[in-house]
Structure formats: C-alpha cells, structure tokens
Amino acid sequence: MNAIILLLVGLGAMALGYVFYSKFIAEKIYRLQADYPTPAHTLRDGVDYVPTNRFVLWGHHFTSVAGAAPIVGPAIAVIWGWAPAFLWVTLGTVFFAGVHDFGALWASVRNKGQSMGMLSGSYIGRRGRNLFLVVIFLLLLMVNAAFAVVIANLLVSTPTSVIPVWGAILVALVIGQLIYRWKVGLLWPSIGGVLVLYALILVGNSYPLVLPDSVFGMSAKSTWIVLLFLYAGIASLLPVWVLLQPRDYINGLQLFVGLGILYAAVLIASPTIVAPAFNDAVPDGTPGIVPLLFVTIACGAISGFHGMVASGTTSKQLDKETDARFVGYFGAVGEGMLSLAAIICCTAGFATLVDWQAVYAQFGAGGVTAFVNGGDVLLVEGLGMPEQLGSTLLATMAILFAATTMDTGLRLQRFVVQEAAELAGFKVGTLLGTVVALAVCMALAFGAGGDGAGGMVIWPLFGTTNQLLAALTLAVISVILIRKGRNPVFTLVPLAFLLVMSVYALIVQLGTFLEQRNWLLLAMDLVILVAALWVSFEAFLAMRKGREAGSADDGTLDAGRG
C-alpha cells in the first residue's frame, strides 16, 4: 500500500475531529465561556500564573506533551502490523486524547488551576487523592529519568544534533525577552526564531560535537544526563515566560515545520509500505496485541501525562477559557500527527520487507533509531536531502520533543512535592521542591545504574501507568460532568476502555515480572494496580453520589470560583 493513502486518511480524520468533534465537546459538554475569569488572571504572579497568547501556549503545551514516547511507542508497536497502530493512533487521538487533554485543562481552569491530583481530592475524596498523587509521582519519575537517557543516547549517537539542541535554549531566551519585556509582536520573533533554529541544524551538521570518553570519571552518556538534569532544574526555577514558554513555542513551530518537511517528502517520494498490515509472523517472545498495543502506544493516542501538563502548567497560563479547545484538543492532534509520522517512517522507510524484518527481529526493536533512519531514507528519496542532514534534522526533532517534556516534567514533579508537603501540613518552597525532585530523579538514574541509565529499570511500567493515569483523569472529569448534570458518556467510554486494557496489561506484566524474578517491578506493579483500582472504586462511588444528587449547573458557578 502507498504511504500517501495512510498519510491523507490519518490527517483527514484528525482534522475532522478538531473541526467538528472538538466543537461539539466545547459547546455541549464543557460549555466554554469567553468571559470566565481564568486562574492566569485571578492568581497572576508572573512566575507560574501568566496570561498567554493561545498560539504561544499551544506551542508550550504541544511540545511539553509530545516527548519521545509518541515516537517510541508507534515505532515499537508496528511489529504487530501497521494497521492496528494506525487505527489506535487515529481513533485514539480524535475520541480519546483530545477529549482527555481538553477536559483536564477545562477542569483545572474551573478549579483555580489545581492539578488533577488535587482535583481528585475535591471530587473523589481524600483517599483517592493520596493514591492519585502516588501514581502521578511514579509516572513523573519514569518520564524524567528515562527521557534523560533517551536524549543522552541521541546526543552521543548523533553528535551533529548537539549544537542545534543546546542553541535552541539561547534562541528561546531571546524570544522571551522580545515578546514579554520589549512587547514585540509574535510574527517576527517567530520567523526569526525558526530560521535561526534551522541555521543551527546546518551548523551542527557541519560541526558535530563529541564529548570526551571520560569527564571527571563519567562516560559521555553519563555527563550528558547530569547536564540535562541541571538544565531541567534551572528551567524549573525560572518564571515560565523567561525560558519554558518561549522555548516550547519556538520548538513547536520548528517541529511543526519539520513534520511538514517529512510529510512533503512522503508526498513526493510516494513510498510503499513494506511492513504487513497485520503481522502474523511476529518474532518469538512478542506479547499478545491485546492489551499490549494500547499501552505500548500511549502518547500519540492518549496519555495520562498530558492531563498532568494540562492541569499542572497549561491551565495556569490560559488567557481565555475558550482557548482551551485550541490548546488542549489541537495539542493532542499535534501529537497524533507526530505518531502518524513515526508509523510511516518505520514501515515505509525500508527498501524491502526483508529489511524491515531484520530490524524488527524481536519485540522492543525499532524505537527512535528506526524513526530517524526510516525518516532519513524518505527525506533523501523525496527531497534529495543529504543523508547526514536528514538524520540531524530528525534526531534534533526527537531530542527537542523529549527535552521540552523533561523540563516541564521536572516542574510538575516540583508541584507534586509541594502539594504533598501541603497535605502533610508544612510548606515547601520552589527551590527546595526542585532540589527534592532532582534528587529523587538522579537517585533513580545513578542509583539503579552507574551510567545514569537507571531510569530505564522501571520504564517497562511506563505505558500501563500512563494509561491508568489517563483513565483516572477521565474519572475525575466524569464526576465533574455528572455533578453538573451533563452527559458524561463522552468521557466514560474512553475511561472504561482504558481501565480494562490497563488493568489487563498490569496483570499480564505481573506474570512476566514474577517469571523473571524482578521483585522491584513486581512490587511497583502491585502498588500501581492497587492504587488504580482503589481510586476507580472511589470514583465510581463519587459518580453515583453525584448522579443521585442530580445537581444542575447554571453555567456560572464552579468549585474554583467560590
């Protein structure tokens, strides 16, 4: 089958979802109001609560949620065939991810910018809130520690990406000053920023930077991991407008341009998908497609991490409530487009089926490497791009996605530390909260692996934990809708599906960890499973009470508005 068909069908479905389905959800279910006073205005502090242009905020949200996972997940999942991965990414984006991300943002805005963990206390109960925070903390720990490894591996394997990746920070600092301090309009900083970023890619392609084999006794990979954590810690402490927000915005533009270049290459090259639609000859040891497909592809179809970003940082910057549709739902569409690109690169970026099978000789193969190599082939064939330049472009894209997720993730983990401390009866400042978050992440990274790769130890639980968190977020949104007397079916259906698949996957993994005698993952699996089931039960009781109360919503009164 020609990859162009896959491209057009996928993009067309997501476009229709945004134009029609998200509009229905915005008007009939969430009922957005342009004049609703958002927390960015009512709690404005110039650090975390900052009213933000919706295009800038979309850039922040999109690049924060679109880390390495929407590339890695599909790149691994195509081992079952391209059709299941394509259907899950496309339908999941339209009916699951968009509603989830949009809903988490709306719910937080209506409740003083509170995170989903704190919201669960208001709408589900204290026990549910405490267990919810445990799941959130574990997921953030996985994301921050593992993404540092993914980025470090790419910086080592593709040294031509080093200059554009770190140069993007300087570009972002300048753009933040231009927009917020000197009040320059968006147009010229946007154009200039994108041009400089692509100029840096050309420079980096000509001047690769390789760290020494040993830096203070650490390998190059370990050194990069330490530097990445230090950067994320500094970014977490700075006001959002100084670095985080402009970095995410300009990266969002550059990454969208990058996707456009990749899609143009597909249209011109018109490659054939060599991978089977449904792979009946999967390698030995490959788990069953159900339920593993739905947790292997988390980001790119639906992801609990998105709910944390939407309610943790994005909701504090939303200028108008009506901007939530564009920022939340279209942010999910952006990530779906990235996953679609990953599927095409990893199925049409090979010369023959034999070449594809050589890469996918075992479960877990593929990943970012298959995306970069397959995409490079498409760029060479479609646009005549020099081979190494294509690899540099795609590696830079992957790193920037992962890095913007990591710096937002550490900021979110700091929020969780502060919220947990508040619940325990004492106050933790921004600096101490950041130090604690960094200490925990680095303890995992270097305590469980001397080379800093310890974060990968608990990575096998990322998919299931992420999807369970998405289900629990949908549970909170459903309770809110029921209390307001609105139809919750549009959140309950994805909630039920995710809960069943995620619990099923956790049970399957329990058997695997027991067989491997991996007691750490076995214990964590049990903790996550018990916490999820407990929160789900509490949510069910809250839904039943809300339905019995039958409270109507006049469209103006909310818990966060007092």
Short mmCIF file of N, CA and C in Angstrom, two decimals, residues 116-280:
data_model
loop_
_atom_site.label_atom_id
_atom_site.label_comp_id
_atom_site.label_asym_id
_atom_site.label_seq_id
_atom_site.Cartn_x
_atom_site.Cartn_y
_atom_site.Cartn_z
N MET A 116 -4.56 17.64 38.59
CA MET A 116 -5.54 16.55 38.66
C MET A 116 -5.45 15.82 39.98
N GLY A 117 -4.24 15.76 40.55
CA GLY A 117 -4.10 15.09 41.84
C GLY A 117 -4.89 15.80 42.92
N MET A 118 -4.80 17.11 42.98
CA MET A 118 -5.54 17.88 43.97
C MET A 118 -7.03 17.88 43.65
N LEU A 119 -7.37 17.93 42.36
CA LEU A 119 -8.78 17.90 41.98
C LEU A 119 -9.44 16.59 42.40
N SER A 120 -8.68 15.51 42.37
CA SER A 120 -9.25 14.23 42.77
C SER A 120 -9.68 14.27 44.23
N GLY A 121 -9.00 15.08 45.05
CA GLY A 121 -9.41 15.21 46.44
C GLY A 121 -10.74 15.92 46.58
N SER A 122 -10.97 16.92 45.73
CA SER A 122 -12.22 17.68 45.78
C SER A 122 -13.40 16.88 45.26
N TYR A 123 -13.16 16.05 44.24
CA TYR A 123 -14.28 15.39 43.57
C TYR A 123 -14.39 13.89 43.84
N ILE A 124 -13.30 13.27 44.32
CA ILE A 124 -13.35 11.83 44.59
C ILE A 124 -13.20 11.55 46.08
N GLY A 125 -12.31 12.26 46.74
CA GLY A 125 -12.13 12.04 48.17
C GLY A 125 -10.67 12.04 48.57
N ARG A 126 -10.41 12.12 49.87
CA ARG A 126 -9.04 12.24 50.37
C ARG A 126 -8.22 11.00 50.05
N ARG A 127 -8.78 9.80 50.26
CA ARG A 127 -8.04 8.58 49.97
C ARG A 127 -7.69 8.50 48.48
N GLY A 128 -8.67 8.82 47.66
CA GLY A 128 -8.43 8.81 46.22
C GLY A 128 -7.34 9.78 45.83
N ARG A 129 -7.35 10.97 46.45
CA ARG A 129 -6.33 11.98 46.14
C ARG A 129 -4.94 11.48 46.49
N ASN A 130 -4.76 10.90 47.66
CA ASN A 130 -3.45 10.43 48.09
C ASN A 130 -2.90 9.36 47.16
N LEU A 131 -3.76 8.42 46.78
CA LEU A 131 -3.34 7.36 45.86
C LEU A 131 -3.08 7.91 44.47
N PHE A 132 -3.88 8.89 44.05
CA PHE A 132 -3.68 9.54 42.76
C PHE A 132 -2.30 10.19 42.70
N LEU A 133 -1.92 10.87 43.77
CA LEU A 133 -0.62 11.53 43.82
C LEU A 133 0.53 10.53 43.74
N VAL A 134 0.33 9.33 44.32
CA VAL A 134 1.35 8.28 44.24
C VAL A 134 1.58 7.87 42.79
N VAL A 135 0.49 7.65 42.06
CA VAL A 135 0.58 7.26 40.65
C VAL A 135 1.24 8.37 39.83
N ILE A 136 0.85 9.62 40.09
CA ILE A 136 1.43 10.76 39.36
C ILE A 136 2.93 10.86 39.62
N PHE A 137 3.33 10.72 40.89
CA PHE A 137 4.74 10.86 41.22
C PHE A 137 5.57 9.78 40.54
N LEU A 138 5.07 8.53 40.55
CA LEU A 138 5.81 7.44 39.91
C LEU A 138 5.93 7.66 38.41
N LEU A 139 4.86 8.14 37.78
CA LEU A 139 4.92 8.38 36.34
C LEU A 139 5.92 9.48 36.00
N LEU A 140 5.90 10.57 36.76
CA LEU A 140 6.85 11.66 36.52
C LEU A 140 8.28 11.19 36.73
N LEU A 141 8.47 10.34 37.71
CA LEU A 141 9.80 9.78 37.96
C LEU A 141 10.28 8.99 36.75
N MET A 142 9.39 8.18 36.18
CA MET A 142 9.73 7.40 34.99
C MET A 142 10.07 8.32 33.82
N VAL A 143 9.22 9.32 33.59
CA VAL A 143 9.41 10.21 32.44
C VAL A 143 10.73 10.97 32.55
N ASN A 144 10.96 11.59 33.69
CA ASN A 144 12.16 12.43 33.84
C ASN A 144 13.44 11.61 33.77
N ALA A 145 13.48 10.48 34.46
CA ALA A 145 14.70 9.67 34.49
C ALA A 145 14.95 8.98 33.15
N ALA A 146 13.90 8.48 32.52
CA ALA A 146 14.07 7.74 31.26
C ALA A 146 14.32 8.66 30.09
N PHE A 147 13.64 9.80 30.03
CA PHE A 147 13.85 10.71 28.90
C PHE A 147 15.27 11.27 28.89
N ALA A 148 15.86 11.43 30.07
CA ALA A 148 17.26 11.87 30.12
C ALA A 148 18.15 10.86 29.42
N VAL A 149 17.84 9.58 29.59
CA VAL A 149 18.62 8.52 28.93
C VAL A 149 18.41 8.56 27.42
N VAL A 150 17.15 8.71 27.00
CA VAL A 150 16.84 8.75 25.56
C VAL A 150 17.58 9.91 24.89
N ILE A 151 17.54 11.09 25.52
CA ILE A 151 18.19 12.27 24.94
C ILE A 151 19.70 12.07 24.90
N ALA A 152 20.27 11.57 26.01
CA ALA A 152 21.72 11.36 26.07
C ALA A 152 22.18 10.38 25.00
N ASN A 153 21.42 9.32 24.78
CA ASN A 153 21.78 8.33 23.75
C ASN A 153 21.81 8.98 22.36
N LEU A 154 20.83 9.86 22.09
CA LEU A 154 20.78 10.52 20.79
C LEU A 154 21.92 11.53 20.63
N LEU A 155 22.26 12.24 21.71
CA LEU A 155 23.36 13.21 21.64
C LEU A 155 24.69 12.50 21.39
N VAL A 156 24.81 11.28 21.92
CA VAL A 156 26.04 10.50 21.69
C VAL A 156 26.06 9.91 20.29
N SER A 157 24.92 9.33 19.87
CA SER A 157 24.88 8.65 18.57
C SER A 157 24.80 9.62 17.40
N THR A 158 24.24 10.83 17.64
CA THR A 158 24.12 11.84 16.57
C THR A 158 24.73 13.15 17.08
N PRO A 159 26.06 13.23 17.12
CA PRO A 159 26.72 14.45 17.65
C PRO A 159 26.43 15.70 16.83
N THR A 160 25.93 15.53 15.60
CA THR A 160 25.58 16.71 14.78
C THR A 160 24.35 17.44 15.33
N SER A 161 23.63 16.81 16.26
CA SER A 161 22.44 17.44 16.84
C SER A 161 22.77 18.29 18.07
N VAL A 162 23.99 18.22 18.55
CA VAL A 162 24.34 18.89 19.81
C VAL A 162 24.18 20.41 19.70
N ILE A 163 24.75 21.03 18.67
CA ILE A 163 24.67 22.50 18.53
C ILE A 163 23.24 22.99 18.41
N PRO A 164 22.39 22.42 17.52
CA PRO A 164 21.01 22.93 17.44
C PRO A 164 20.19 22.68 18.71
N VAL A 165 20.45 21.58 19.40
CA VAL A 165 19.68 21.28 20.61
C VAL A 165 19.96 22.29 21.71
N TRP A 166 21.23 22.54 21.99
CA TRP A 166 21.56 23.48 23.06
C TRP A 166 21.44 24.93 22.60
N GLY A 167 21.62 25.16 21.31
CA GLY A 167 21.43 26.51 20.79
C GLY A 167 20.00 26.97 20.89
N ALA A 168 19.05 26.02 20.86
CA ALA A 168 17.63 26.36 20.97
C ALA A 168 17.32 27.06 22.29
N ILE A 169 18.10 26.78 23.32
CA ILE A 169 17.88 27.44 24.62
C ILE A 169 18.17 28.93 24.51
N LEU A 170 19.27 29.29 23.86
CA LEU A 170 19.61 30.71 23.69
C LEU A 170 18.56 31.42 22.83
N VAL A 171 18.09 30.76 21.79
CA VAL A 171 17.05 31.34 20.94
C VAL A 171 15.80 31.62 21.78
N ALA A 172 15.43 30.67 22.63
CA ALA A 172 14.24 30.83 23.46
C ALA A 172 14.37 31.99 24.44
N LEU A 173 15.56 32.14 25.04
CA LEU A 173 15.77 33.24 25.99
C LEU A 173 15.59 34.59 25.31
N VAL A 174 16.10 34.71 24.08
CA VAL A 174 15.95 35.96 23.33
C VAL A 174 14.49 36.22 22.99
N ILE A 175 13.79 35.19 22.54
CA ILE A 175 12.38 35.36 22.16
C ILE A 175 11.53 35.74 23.37
N GLY A 176 11.81 35.15 24.52
CA GLY A 176 11.08 35.50 25.74
C GLY A 176 11.22 36.97 26.08
N GLN A 177 12.44 37.51 25.93
CA GLN A 177 12.68 38.93 26.20
C GLN A 177 11.96 39.80 25.17
N LEU A 178 12.02 39.40 23.90
CA LEU A 178 11.38 40.18 22.85
C LEU A 178 9.87 40.29 23.06
N ILE A 179 9.25 39.18 23.39
CA ILE A 179 7.79 39.15 23.50
C ILE A 179 7.30 39.81 24.78
N TYR A 180 7.94 39.47 25.93
CA TYR A 180 7.39 39.91 27.21
C TYR A 180 8.02 41.20 27.75
N ARG A 181 9.31 41.39 27.50
CA ARG A 181 9.93 42.59 28.06
C ARG A 181 9.85 43.77 27.08
N TRP A 182 10.07 43.48 25.79
CA TRP A 182 10.06 44.56 24.80
C TRP A 182 8.77 44.61 23.99
N LYS A 183 7.82 43.74 24.32
CA LYS A 183 6.46 43.77 23.75
C LYS A 183 6.45 43.74 22.21
N VAL A 184 7.36 42.95 21.65
CA VAL A 184 7.39 42.77 20.19
C VAL A 184 6.30 41.76 19.80
N GLY A 185 5.62 41.99 18.71
CA GLY A 185 4.59 41.07 18.25
C GLY A 185 5.16 39.69 17.93
N LEU A 186 4.27 38.71 17.76
CA LEU A 186 4.70 37.33 17.58
C LEU A 186 5.36 37.06 16.22
N LEU A 187 4.96 37.80 15.18
CA LEU A 187 5.33 37.43 13.82
C LEU A 187 6.84 37.35 13.61
N TRP A 188 7.55 38.45 13.87
CA TRP A 188 8.97 38.46 13.55
C TRP A 188 9.82 37.59 14.47
N PRO A 189 9.56 37.58 15.79
CA PRO A 189 10.30 36.62 16.62
C PRO A 189 10.07 35.17 16.19
N SER A 190 8.85 34.87 15.73
CA SER A 190 8.56 33.51 15.29
C SER A 190 9.35 33.16 14.04
N ILE A 191 9.30 34.04 13.05
CA ILE A 191 10.02 33.79 11.79
C ILE A 191 11.53 33.73 12.05
N GLY A 192 12.02 34.73 12.79
CA GLY A 192 13.45 34.76 13.07
C GLY A 192 13.92 33.56 13.87
N GLY A 193 13.13 33.17 14.87
CA GLY A 193 13.49 32.02 15.71
C GLY A 193 13.58 30.74 14.91
N VAL A 194 12.60 30.49 14.06
CA VAL A 194 12.61 29.26 13.25
C VAL A 194 13.80 29.26 12.29
N LEU A 195 14.07 30.41 11.65
CA LEU A 195 15.20 30.49 10.73
C LEU A 195 16.52 30.23 11.45
N VAL A 196 16.67 30.79 12.66
CA VAL A 196 17.90 30.57 13.41
C VAL A 196 18.03 29.10 13.81
N LEU A 197 16.93 28.48 14.23
CA LEU A 197 16.98 27.07 14.62
C LEU A 197 17.42 26.19 13.45
N TYR A 198 16.86 26.46 12.27
CA TYR A 198 17.26 25.65 11.12
C TYR A 198 18.69 25.98 10.67
N ALA A 199 19.11 27.21 10.87
CA ALA A 199 20.51 27.55 10.59
C ALA A 199 21.44 26.79 11.54
N LEU A 200 21.00 26.65 12.80
CA LEU A 200 21.79 25.89 13.77
C LEU A 200 21.89 24.42 13.38
N ILE A 201 20.81 23.89 12.77
CA ILE A 201 20.85 22.49 12.31
C ILE A 201 21.91 22.34 11.22
N LEU A 202 21.98 23.31 10.30
CA LEU A 202 23.00 23.27 9.25
C LEU A 202 24.40 23.37 9.85
N VAL A 203 24.56 24.27 10.85
CA VAL A 203 25.86 24.42 11.50
C VAL A 203 26.24 23.13 12.23
N GLY A 204 25.28 22.59 12.98
CA GLY A 204 25.54 21.36 13.71
C GLY A 204 25.89 20.21 12.79
N ASN A 205 25.26 20.18 11.62
CA ASN A 205 25.54 19.09 10.68
C ASN A 205 26.98 19.15 10.17
N SER A 206 27.52 20.36 10.12
CA SER A 206 28.90 20.54 9.65
C SER A 206 29.91 20.42 10.79
N TYR A 207 29.47 20.71 12.00
CA TYR A 207 30.39 20.70 13.15
C TYR A 207 29.82 19.85 14.29
N PRO A 208 29.95 18.54 14.18
CA PRO A 208 29.47 17.67 15.28
C PRO A 208 30.33 17.85 16.53
N LEU A 209 29.67 17.79 17.67
CA LEU A 209 30.39 17.92 18.95
C LEU A 209 30.33 16.61 19.71
N VAL A 210 31.48 16.09 20.05
CA VAL A 210 31.58 14.81 20.76
C VAL A 210 32.28 15.05 22.08
N LEU A 211 31.66 14.63 23.17
CA LEU A 211 32.29 14.77 24.48
C LEU A 211 33.42 13.75 24.63
N PRO A 212 34.41 14.06 25.47
CA PRO A 212 35.48 13.08 25.73
C PRO A 212 34.91 11.79 26.32
N ASP A 213 35.64 10.72 26.15
CA ASP A 213 35.18 9.43 26.67
C ASP A 213 35.01 9.44 28.18
N SER A 214 35.79 10.30 28.85
CA SER A 214 35.70 10.39 30.31
C SER A 214 35.75 11.84 30.75
N VAL A 215 34.73 12.25 31.52
CA VAL A 215 34.66 13.60 32.07
C VAL A 215 34.47 13.45 33.58
N PHE A 216 35.53 13.79 34.35
CA PHE A 216 35.51 13.59 35.81
C PHE A 216 35.11 12.15 36.16
N GLY A 217 35.63 11.22 35.39
CA GLY A 217 35.38 9.81 35.66
C GLY A 217 34.06 9.30 35.11
N MET A 218 33.26 10.17 34.47
CA MET A 218 31.97 9.74 33.92
C MET A 218 32.08 9.57 32.41
N SER A 219 31.28 8.66 31.87
CA SER A 219 31.23 8.47 30.43
C SER A 219 30.53 9.66 29.79
N ALA A 220 30.62 9.76 28.46
CA ALA A 220 29.96 10.86 27.74
C ALA A 220 28.45 10.82 27.98
N LYS A 221 27.88 9.62 27.97
CA LYS A 221 26.44 9.47 28.20
C LYS A 221 26.05 9.96 29.58
N SER A 222 26.82 9.57 30.61
CA SER A 222 26.52 9.99 31.98
C SER A 222 26.65 11.51 32.13
N THR A 223 27.65 12.08 31.46
CA THR A 223 27.85 13.53 31.53
C THR A 223 26.66 14.27 30.95
N TRP A 224 26.18 13.79 29.78
CA TRP A 224 25.00 14.42 29.19
C TRP A 224 23.80 14.34 30.12
N ILE A 225 23.63 13.20 30.80
CA ILE A 225 22.48 13.03 31.71
C ILE A 225 22.55 14.03 32.85
N VAL A 226 23.74 14.22 33.43
CA VAL A 226 23.91 15.19 34.51
C VAL A 226 23.60 16.60 34.00
N LEU A 227 24.13 16.95 32.83
CA LEU A 227 23.87 18.28 32.27
C LEU A 227 22.39 18.50 31.98
N LEU A 228 21.71 17.47 31.52
CA LEU A 228 20.27 17.57 31.23
C LEU A 228 19.46 17.81 32.50
N PHE A 229 19.83 17.12 33.58
CA PHE A 229 19.12 17.33 34.84
C PHE A 229 19.39 18.73 35.40
N LEU A 230 20.63 19.20 35.27
CA LEU A 230 20.93 20.55 35.75
C LEU A 230 20.13 21.58 34.96
N TYR A 231 20.06 21.40 33.64
CA TYR A 231 19.27 22.32 32.82
C TYR A 231 17.80 22.29 33.24
N ALA A 232 17.24 21.08 33.41
CA ALA A 232 15.83 20.95 33.78
C ALA A 232 15.56 21.60 35.13
N GLY A 233 16.51 21.48 36.05
CA GLY A 233 16.34 22.10 37.36
C GLY A 233 16.31 23.62 37.27
N ILE A 234 17.22 24.19 36.49
CA ILE A 234 17.25 25.64 36.31
C ILE A 234 15.97 26.12 35.62
N ALA A 235 15.55 25.39 34.58
CA ALA A 235 14.33 25.76 33.86
C ALA A 235 13.11 25.72 34.77
N SER A 236 13.12 24.78 35.71
CA SER A 236 12.00 24.65 36.65
C SER A 236 11.91 25.84 37.59
N LEU A 237 13.03 26.48 37.87
CA LEU A 237 13.05 27.59 38.82
C LEU A 237 12.71 28.93 38.17
N LEU A 238 12.99 29.06 36.89
CA LEU A 238 12.76 30.34 36.21
C LEU A 238 11.28 30.58 35.96
N PRO A 239 10.85 31.85 35.93
CA PRO A 239 9.46 32.14 35.52
C PRO A 239 9.19 31.53 34.15
N VAL A 240 7.97 31.06 33.93
CA VAL A 240 7.66 30.34 32.69
C VAL A 240 7.93 31.18 31.44
N TRP A 241 7.75 32.52 31.54
CA TRP A 241 7.90 33.36 30.35
C TRP A 241 9.35 33.55 29.95
N VAL A 242 10.30 33.29 30.85
CA VAL A 242 11.71 33.52 30.55
C VAL A 242 12.28 32.44 29.63
N LEU A 243 11.99 31.18 29.91
CA LEU A 243 12.60 30.10 29.13
C LEU A 243 11.60 29.04 28.68
N LEU A 244 10.84 28.49 29.63
CA LEU A 244 10.00 27.33 29.33
C LEU A 244 8.99 27.64 28.22
N GLN A 245 8.28 28.72 28.37
CA GLN A 245 7.21 29.05 27.42
C GLN A 245 7.75 29.42 26.03
N PRO A 246 8.70 30.36 25.92
CA PRO A 246 9.22 30.66 24.58
C PRO A 246 9.98 29.50 23.95
N ARG A 247 10.64 28.69 24.76
CA ARG A 247 11.35 27.52 24.22
C ARG A 247 10.35 26.54 23.61
N ASP A 248 9.29 26.29 24.34
CA ASP A 248 8.28 25.36 23.84
C ASP A 248 7.59 25.91 22.61
N TYR A 249 7.34 27.22 22.59
CA TYR A 249 6.66 27.84 21.45
C TYR A 249 7.50 27.74 20.19
N ILE A 250 8.74 28.18 20.27
CA ILE A 250 9.57 28.17 19.07
C ILE A 250 9.90 26.75 18.64
N ASN A 251 10.08 25.85 19.62
CA ASN A 251 10.29 24.45 19.28
C ASN A 251 9.05 23.87 18.60
N GLY A 252 7.87 24.29 19.09
CA GLY A 252 6.63 23.82 18.47
C GLY A 252 6.55 24.23 17.01
N LEU A 253 6.92 25.48 16.71
CA LEU A 253 6.91 25.93 15.32
C LEU A 253 7.94 25.16 14.50
N GLN A 254 9.14 25.03 15.03
CA GLN A 254 10.20 24.33 14.30
C GLN A 254 9.84 22.87 14.08
N LEU A 255 9.24 22.25 15.09
CA LEU A 255 8.88 20.84 14.97
C LEU A 255 7.72 20.65 14.01
N PHE A 256 6.80 21.61 13.98
CA PHE A 256 5.69 21.52 13.03
C PHE A 256 6.22 21.69 11.60
N VAL A 257 7.19 22.59 11.43
CA VAL A 257 7.82 22.74 10.12
C VAL A 257 8.53 21.43 9.75
N GLY A 258 9.21 20.83 10.73
CA GLY A 258 9.88 19.56 10.50
C GLY A 258 8.92 18.46 10.06
N LEU A 259 7.76 18.41 10.72
CA LEU A 259 6.75 17.43 10.31
C LEU A 259 6.27 17.72 8.89
N GLY A 260 6.11 19.02 8.57
CA GLY A 260 5.70 19.40 7.23
C GLY A 260 6.71 18.95 6.18
N ILE A 261 8.00 19.10 6.50
CA ILE A 261 9.06 18.66 5.58
C ILE A 261 8.99 17.15 5.39
N LEU A 262 8.79 16.43 6.49
CA LEU A 262 8.71 14.97 6.42
C LEU A 262 7.50 14.52 5.61
N TYR A 263 6.36 15.16 5.86
CA TYR A 263 5.15 14.81 5.10
C TYR A 263 5.31 15.16 3.62
N ALA A 264 5.97 16.27 3.32
CA ALA A 264 6.22 16.64 1.91
C ALA A 264 7.09 15.59 1.23
N ALA A 265 8.08 15.07 1.97
CA ALA A 265 8.94 14.02 1.42
C ALA A 265 8.12 12.77 1.08
N VAL A 266 7.15 12.45 1.94
CA VAL A 266 6.30 11.28 1.68
C VAL A 266 5.46 11.51 0.43
N LEU A 267 4.90 12.71 0.29
CA LEU A 267 4.06 13.02 -0.87
C LEU A 267 4.87 12.97 -2.17
N ILE A 268 6.12 13.42 -2.13
CA ILE A 268 6.94 13.44 -3.34
C ILE A 268 7.51 12.05 -3.64
N ALA A 269 8.03 11.39 -2.61
CA ALA A 269 8.66 10.08 -2.83
C ALA A 269 7.62 8.99 -3.10
N SER A 270 6.40 9.17 -2.55
CA SER A 270 5.32 8.19 -2.73
C SER A 270 5.79 6.78 -2.40
N PRO A 271 6.33 6.57 -1.19
CA PRO A 271 6.91 5.27 -0.86
C PRO A 271 5.83 4.21 -0.60
N THR A 272 6.23 2.97 -0.76
CA THR A 272 5.35 1.84 -0.48
C THR A 272 5.59 1.35 0.94
N ILE A 273 4.54 1.04 1.65
CA ILE A 273 4.67 0.47 2.99
C ILE A 273 5.05 -1.00 2.83
N VAL A 274 6.25 -1.35 3.26
CA VAL A 274 6.73 -2.72 3.09
C VAL A 274 6.32 -3.62 4.24
N ALA A 275 5.99 -3.04 5.40
CA ALA A 275 5.57 -3.84 6.55
C ALA A 275 4.16 -4.37 6.31
N PRO A 276 3.82 -5.52 6.89
CA PRO A 276 2.47 -6.06 6.72
C PRO A 276 1.44 -5.25 7.49
N ALA A 277 0.19 -5.24 7.00
CA ALA A 277 -0.88 -4.54 7.71
C ALA A 277 -1.14 -5.22 9.05
N PHE A 278 -1.19 -6.55 9.02
CA PHE A 278 -1.34 -7.35 10.24
C PHE A 278 -0.25 -8.42 10.20
N ASN A 279 0.65 -8.37 11.15
CA ASN A 279 1.80 -9.26 11.13
C ASN A 279 1.47 -10.59 11.80
N ASP A 280 1.32 -11.63 11.00
CA ASP A 280 1.01 -12.95 11.53
C ASP A 280 2.26 -13.73 11.92
#
